[in-house]
């Protein structure tokens, strides 16, 4: 028994420590202000509400000074449900002012499938939704994914959020190089948010 104790202690020391402590739902995460040159899609906060029935992710921005001064580009919310698998399993993607998609993800890339598809035709996408401040000053987007078998059922989750601003609509301009922003850093996860 005396020989087993030091061996057990060494084994426990060799195990990797968890990357993040769990946080309870709802949880809020803050991004640095002004970390992107064009601030229309500068991520300010991301809130995650994780319940047994749905996952709600709200991304907030500073707000545009002029009403309907829409940016062009997209917001991507990557969802991790399996700590043993590298990267995201799912993603919620919104193209301004087009459709939105909830899809499986592999190597940080969307893997669209006919069964899931685009809004509103896809079986899983039809259970997802996007709510926003009507674009008046574009202060936030909220992604809602209903949990159901065959689409998304995980309990604890963590998210990574990115935005890409490719231009403006009033007046129309396409930037030669898009402005990118990430919650913390590219592909950086929040803490695990437990189901509440």
XYZ file of N, CA and C in Angstrom, residues 17-183:
501
model
N -4.756 19.449 -16.069
C -5.782 20.169 -15.314
C -6.829 20.696 -16.280
N -8.081 20.815 -15.833
C -9.095 21.367 -16.724
C -8.725 22.778 -17.154
N -9.012 23.118 -18.416
C -8.632 24.420 -18.962
C -9.410 25.551 -18.303
N -10.679 25.333 -18.017
C -11.514 26.378 -17.446
C -12.428 25.780 -16.385
N -12.750 26.584 -15.414
C -13.755 26.161 -14.444
C -15.131 26.386 -15.058
N -16.067 25.537 -14.714
C -17.433 25.712 -15.200
C -18.037 26.978 -14.610
N -18.869 27.636 -15.394
C -19.651 28.764 -14.895
C -21.119 28.418 -15.095
N -21.971 29.022 -14.295
C -23.388 28.717 -14.398
C -24.063 29.609 -15.435
N -25.165 29.123 -15.930
C -25.961 29.863 -16.906
C -26.969 30.736 -16.170
N -27.159 31.981 -16.629
C -26.533 32.652 -17.758
C -25.147 33.172 -17.387
N -24.279 33.266 -18.394
C -22.915 33.746 -18.192
C -22.619 34.857 -19.191
N -21.781 35.806 -18.792
C -21.420 36.922 -19.674
C -19.910 36.999 -19.808
N -19.453 37.288 -21.019
C -18.031 37.386 -21.323
C -17.785 38.713 -22.049
N -16.692 39.382 -21.700
C -16.396 40.709 -22.242
C -15.188 40.650 -23.162
N -15.273 41.411 -24.265
C -14.149 41.534 -25.191
C -13.580 42.945 -25.065
N -12.308 43.093 -25.379
C -11.668 44.409 -25.303
C -12.339 45.387 -26.261
N -12.582 46.579 -25.793
C -13.183 47.623 -26.618
C -12.120 48.251 -27.517
N -12.462 48.470 -28.793
C -11.549 49.145 -29.701
C -10.403 48.300 -30.206
N -10.543 46.972 -30.165
C -9.465 46.103 -30.639
C -9.578 45.814 -32.131
N -10.452 46.532 -32.840
C -10.567 46.436 -34.289
C -10.734 47.863 -34.817
N -10.050 48.191 -35.932
C -10.012 49.568 -36.435
C -11.393 50.123 -36.763
N -12.248 49.323 -37.393
C -13.611 49.741 -37.692
C -14.504 49.101 -36.635
N -15.181 49.930 -35.821
C -15.847 49.369 -34.648
C -17.301 48.974 -34.856
N -17.810 48.973 -36.074
C -19.217 48.624 -36.271
C -19.533 47.216 -35.769
N -18.626 46.280 -35.960
C -18.824 44.911 -35.483
C -17.798 44.549 -34.412
N -17.391 45.564 -33.639
C -16.473 45.352 -32.522
C -17.247 44.648 -31.407
N -16.906 43.407 -31.128
C -17.602 42.630 -30.096
C -17.345 43.281 -28.742
N -18.425 43.564 -28.019
C -18.295 44.132 -26.680
C -18.547 43.072 -25.624
N -19.683 42.399 -25.722
C -19.992 41.332 -24.765
C -20.664 40.175 -25.500
N -20.531 39.000 -24.911
C -21.240 37.813 -25.385
C -21.876 37.183 -24.154
N -23.191 37.016 -24.199
C -23.873 36.339 -23.101
C -24.369 34.982 -23.577
N -24.297 34.004 -22.697
C -24.688 32.626 -23.016
C -25.706 32.169 -21.980
N -26.910 31.861 -22.457
C -27.951 31.292 -21.597
C -28.183 29.873 -22.083
N -27.868 28.911 -21.231
C -27.907 27.499 -21.610
C -28.935 26.783 -20.748
N -30.078 26.448 -21.343
C -31.125 25.751 -20.611
C -31.333 24.366 -21.222
N -32.211 23.596 -20.627
C -32.498 22.257 -21.147
C -33.208 22.321 -22.491
N -33.879 23.417 -22.786
C -34.654 23.527 -24.025
C -33.974 24.308 -25.126
N -33.066 25.238 -24.757
C -32.448 26.045 -25.803
C -31.124 26.648 -25.341
N -30.356 27.058 -26.341
C -29.111 27.791 -26.127
C -29.302 29.172 -26.748
N -29.083 30.210 -25.943
C -29.239 31.588 -26.414
C -27.895 32.287 -26.281
N -27.367 32.784 -27.404
C -26.096 33.504 -27.409
C -26.353 34.899 -27.960
N -26.079 35.920 -27.155
C -26.263 37.302 -27.607
C -24.905 37.973 -27.742
N -24.666 38.580 -28.912
C -23.423 39.293 -29.204
C -23.772 40.774 -29.298
N -23.096 41.616 -28.500
C -23.387 43.049 -28.531
C -22.243 43.830 -29.162
N -22.609 44.957 -29.770
C -21.681 45.858 -30.457
C -21.871 47.269 -29.895
N -20.984 48.210 -30.230
C -21.149 49.574 -29.707
C -22.362 50.298 -30.283
N -22.865 49.857 -31.415
C -24.005 50.532 -32.034
C -23.553 51.563 -33.052
N -24.231 51.594 -34.181
C -23.888 52.550 -35.227
C -24.499 53.913 -34.916
N -23.761 54.990 -35.183
C -24.303 56.314 -34.856
C -25.511 56.697 -35.713
N -25.574 56.204 -36.959
C -26.678 56.564 -37.847
C -27.654 55.397 -37.980
N -28.933 55.692 -37.944
C -29.959 54.668 -38.099
C -29.825 54.000 -39.466
N -29.927 52.703 -39.488
C -29.843 51.877 -40.698
C -28.489 51.993 -41.420
N -27.462 52.386 -40.709
C -26.116 52.432 -41.284
C -25.530 51.021 -41.162
N -26.041 50.121 -41.998
C -25.724 48.714 -41.870
C -24.315 48.384 -42.343
N -23.607 47.538 -41.599
C -22.373 46.968 -42.141
C -22.704 45.743 -42.976
N -21.804 45.342 -43.827
C -21.917 44.047 -44.494
C -20.858 43.136 -43.890
N -21.106 41.854 -43.946
C -20.191 40.891 -43.346
C -20.949 39.792 -42.649
N -20.397 39.290 -41.553
C -21.051 38.180 -40.870
C -20.635 38.059 -39.411
N -21.436 37.296 -38.690
C -21.142 36.915 -37.305
C -21.174 35.394 -37.256
N -20.182 34.809 -36.615
C -20.119 33.349 -36.463
C -20.022 32.991 -34.993
N -20.871 32.052 -34.571
C -20.831 31.530 -33.203
C -20.506 30.044 -33.305
N -19.349 29.654 -32.813
C -18.944 28.249 -32.800
C -19.301 27.658 -31.445
N -19.787 26.416 -31.455
C -20.260 25.774 -30.231
C -19.484 24.484 -30.000
N -18.886 24.382 -28.820
C -18.147 23.175 -28.435
C -18.980 22.408 -27.414
N -19.180 21.124 -27.680
C -19.975 20.284 -26.783
C -19.195 19.084 -26.264
N -18.025 18.824 -26.828
C -17.262 17.620 -26.508
C -15.819 17.989 -26.179
N -15.433 17.995 -24.883
C -14.070 18.375 -24.523
C -13.006 17.423 -25.056
N -13.390 16.200 -25.420
C -12.424 15.223 -25.921
C -12.117 15.431 -27.402
N -12.935 16.209 -28.094
C -12.755 16.449 -29.526
C -12.240 17.860 -29.739
N -11.229 18.005 -30.590
C -10.640 19.320 -30.840
C -11.566 20.143 -31.731
N -11.739 21.405 -31.380
C -12.540 22.306 -32.210
C -14.015 22.273 -31.870
N -14.800 22.882 -32.751
C -16.243 23.015 -32.540
C -16.991 21.845 -33.168
N -18.155 21.547 -32.604
C -19.032 20.538 -33.203
C -20.137 21.193 -34.033
N -20.548 22.389 -33.615
C -21.644 23.092 -34.285
C -21.286 24.557 -34.471
N -22.036 25.209 -35.333
C -21.867 26.641 -35.522
C -23.159 27.292 -35.957
N -23.289 28.554 -35.598
C -24.445 29.355 -36.008
C -23.876 30.528 -36.784
N -24.265 30.647 -38.046
C -23.636 31.606 -38.947
C -24.675 32.566 -39.503
N -24.381 33.861 -39.469
C -25.294 34.875 -39.967
C -24.574 35.763 -40.954
N -25.053 35.772 -42.204
C -24.540 36.687 -43.223
C -25.441 37.917 -43.212
N -24.868 39.093 -43.040
C -25.670 40.311 -43.135
C -26.051 40.519 -44.594
N -27.065 40.864 -44.904
C -28.458 40.753 -44.606
C -28.990 39.685 -45.495
N -28.661 38.461 -45.160
C -29.006 37.313 -45.985
C -29.663 36.274 -45.091
N -29.209 35.030 -45.189
C -29.795 33.976 -44.375
C -28.895 33.643 -43.192
N -29.375 32.762 -42.341
C -28.554 32.260 -41.263
C -28.576 30.740 -41.319
N -27.545 30.136 -40.735
C -27.409 28.689 -40.807
C -26.946 28.150 -39.465
N -27.490 27.018 -39.083
C -26.991 26.248 -37.950
C -26.474 24.955 -38.551
N -25.203 24.663 -38.373
C -24.601 23.536 -39.091
C -23.558 22.835 -38.234
N -23.245 21.618 -38.614
C -22.121 20.923 -38.012
C -20.831 21.583 -38.496
N -19.775 21.443 -37.679
C -18.501 22.098 -37.969
C -17.384 21.069 -37.882
N -16.439 21.157 -38.816
C -15.232 20.340 -38.774
C -14.044 21.237 -39.115
N -13.021 21.197 -38.288
C -11.818 22.016 -38.479
C -12.175 23.493 -38.646
N -13.102 23.956 -37.820
C -13.543 25.356 -37.797
C -14.204 25.788 -39.101
N -14.712 24.828 -39.853
C -15.409 25.152 -41.106
C -16.807 24.554 -41.078
N -17.740 25.334 -41.575
C -19.128 24.903 -41.650
C -19.258 23.705 -42.580
N -20.013 22.699 -42.150
C -20.268 21.494 -42.940
C -21.774 21.391 -43.201
N -22.282 22.176 -44.156
C -23.725 22.161 -44.376
C -24.209 20.808 -44.882
N -25.383 20.423 -44.442
C -25.996 19.180 -44.898
C -27.413 19.492 -45.367
N -27.921 18.756 -46.378
C -29.285 19.020 -46.870
C -30.342 18.907 -45.785
N -30.129 17.986 -44.832
C -31.131 17.807 -43.777
C -31.197 19.026 -42.854
N -30.083 19.734 -42.706
C -30.066 20.903 -41.826
C -30.304 22.156 -42.646
N -29.535 22.351 -43.691
C -29.771 23.394 -44.677
C -29.739 24.817 -44.176
N -30.333 25.688 -44.998
C -30.364 27.119 -44.727
C -31.726 27.510 -44.174
N -31.782 28.688 -43.616
C -33.041 29.215 -43.105
C -33.974 29.533 -44.264
N -35.266 29.180 -44.182
C -35.896 28.435 -43.107
C -36.140 26.981 -43.467
N -35.486 26.476 -44.517
C -35.813 25.143 -45.018
C -35.264 24.007 -44.176
N -34.112 24.181 -43.557
C -33.452 23.077 -42.881
C -34.182 22.612 -41.640
N -34.131 21.317 -41.374
C -34.816 20.726 -40.224
C -34.313 21.326 -38.919
N -32.982 21.431 -38.780
C -32.429 21.988 -37.543
C -32.429 23.509 -37.569
N -32.219 24.077 -38.725
C -32.193 25.532 -38.824
C -33.556 26.122 -38.507
N -34.609 25.402 -38.864
C -35.959 25.893 -38.579
C -36.185 26.010 -37.080
N -35.395 25.268 -36.295
C -35.512 25.348 -34.847
C -34.560 26.393 -34.261
N -33.763 27.004 -35.125
C -32.869 28.059 -34.674
C -33.516 29.391 -35.015
N -33.017 30.451 -34.469
C -33.590 31.746 -34.776
C -32.582 32.844 -34.538
N -32.796 33.960 -35.195
C -31.950 35.123 -35.015
C -32.854 36.296 -34.657
N -32.516 37.015 -33.601
C -33.245 38.208 -33.197
C -32.231 39.336 -33.140
N -32.621 40.531 -33.566
C -31.693 41.663 -33.496
C -32.466 42.926 -33.177
N -31.747 44.035 -33.049
C -32.397 45.285 -32.669
C -33.023 45.975 -33.874
N -33.448 45.197 -34.853
C -34.096 45.667 -36.081
C -33.156 46.465 -36.980
N -31.871 46.449 -36.648
C -30.897 47.125 -37.499
C -30.853 48.619 -37.341
N -31.676 49.173 -36.465
C -31.724 50.629 -36.334
C -30.354 51.206 -35.989
N -29.724 50.610 -35.000
C -28.359 51.012 -34.647
C -27.447 49.796 -34.488
N -27.945 48.627 -34.828
C -27.203 47.366 -34.764
C -26.385 47.242 -33.483
N -27.087 47.146 -32.372
C -26.408 47.025 -31.087
C -26.216 45.583 -30.664
N -27.004 44.655 -31.208
C -26.847 43.264 -30.802
C -27.534 42.313 -31.774
N -27.016 41.099 -31.775
C -27.650 39.958 -32.426
C -27.788 38.859 -31.394
N -28.888 38.145 -31.446
C -29.111 37.044 -30.513
C -29.432 35.783 -31.297
N -28.692 34.726 -31.013
C -28.871 33.446 -31.680
C -29.579 32.495 -30.720
N -30.627 31.856 -31.193
C -31.376 30.916 -30.361
C -31.400 29.564 -31.070
N -30.915 28.536 -30.404
C -30.943 27.186 -30.954
C -31.733 26.318 -29.998
N -32.859 25.795 -30.461
C -33.646 24.895 -29.629
C -32.976 23.525 -29.606
N -32.923 22.921 -28.436
C -32.296 21.610 -28.292
C -33.316 20.530 -28.600
N -32.926 19.610 -29.472
C -33.808 18.489 -29.793
C -32.974 17.350 -30.363
N -33.408 16.116 -30.209
C -32.659 14.977 -30.755
C -32.482 15.123 -32.266
N -31.309 14.748 -32.744
C -31.018 14.834 -34.165
C -30.442 16.158 -34.593
N -30.429 17.143 -33.688
C -29.854 18.453 -34.018
C -28.822 18.860 -32.968
N -29.296 19.150 -31.772
C -28.415 19.682 -30.743
C -29.006 19.359 -29.384
N -28.283 18.589 -28.564
C -28.826 18.181 -27.269
C -27.836 18.315 -26.118
N -26.653 18.822 -26.358
C -25.605 18.836 -25.335
C -26.004 19.644 -24.106
N -25.463 19.247 -22.965
C -25.720 19.974 -21.719
C -24.752 21.147 -21.611
N -23.532 20.918 -21.121
C -22.548 21.995 -20.996
C -21.995 22.367 -22.366
N -21.778 23.659 -22.588
C -21.222 24.148 -23.851
C -20.230 25.271 -23.570
N -19.401 25.530 -24.563
C -18.613 26.752 -24.572
C -18.657 27.293 -25.995
N -18.441 28.600 -26.158
C -18.574 29.210 -27.478
C -17.338 30.027 -27.823
N -17.127 30.185 -29.121
C -16.133 31.105 -29.664
C -16.882 31.962 -30.678
N -16.652 33.274 -30.652
C -17.417 34.195 -31.493
C -16.472 35.045 -32.329
N -16.831 35.220 -33.615
C -16.053 36.051 -34.529
C -16.981 36.924 -35.360
N -16.493 38.097 -35.756
C -17.215 38.945 -36.690
C -16.284 39.326 -37.835
N -16.872 39.570 -38.997
C -16.111 40.033 -40.156
C -16.914 41.134 -40.835
N -16.362 42.347 -40.844
C -17.006 43.497 -41.476
C -16.356 43.709 -42.845
N -17.142 43.498 -43.910
C -16.599 43.568 -45.275
C -16.933 44.864 -45.999
N -17.831 45.682 -45.419
C -18.194 46.937 -46.083
C -19.350 47.616 -45.390
N -19.959 48.582 -46.084
C -21.103 49.333 -45.580
C -22.143 49.454 -46.674
N -23.395 49.686 -46.241
C -24.480 49.852 -47.207
C -24.826 51.307 -47.492
N -24.602 52.237 -46.545
C -24.995 53.633 -46.727
C -23.839 54.567 -46.437
N -23.136 55.080 -47.425
C -23.201 54.671 -48.832
C -22.500 53.339 -49.019
N -22.827 52.651 -50.108
C -22.265 51.326 -50.332
C -20.764 51.428 -50.577
N -20.021 50.632 -49.855
C -18.575 50.536 -50.048
C -18.148 49.127 -49.662
N -17.235 48.580 -50.418
C -16.650 47.279 -50.105
C -15.208 47.509 -49.703
N -14.857 47.091 -48.488
C -13.502 47.320 -48.002
C -12.507 46.432 -48.755
N -11.317 46.952 -49.049
C -10.310 46.108 -49.720
C -9.869 44.938 -48.852
N -9.937 45.120 -47.533
C -9.578 44.052 -46.590
C -10.600 44.086 -45.453
N -11.215 42.944 -45.113
C -12.241 42.956 -44.065
C -11.656 43.234 -42.680
N -12.492 43.761 -41.812
C -12.139 43.986 -40.416
C -12.647 42.795 -39.606
N -11.731 42.123 -38.906
C -12.078 40.925 -38.132
C -12.002 41.223 -36.641
N -12.941 40.667 -35.906
C -12.870 40.744 -34.453
C -13.253 39.390 -33.883
N -12.687 39.074 -32.728
C -12.929 37.792 -32.077
C -13.148 38.034 -30.588
N -13.939 37.207 -29.973
C -14.116 37.275 -28.530
C -12.832 36.763 -27.883
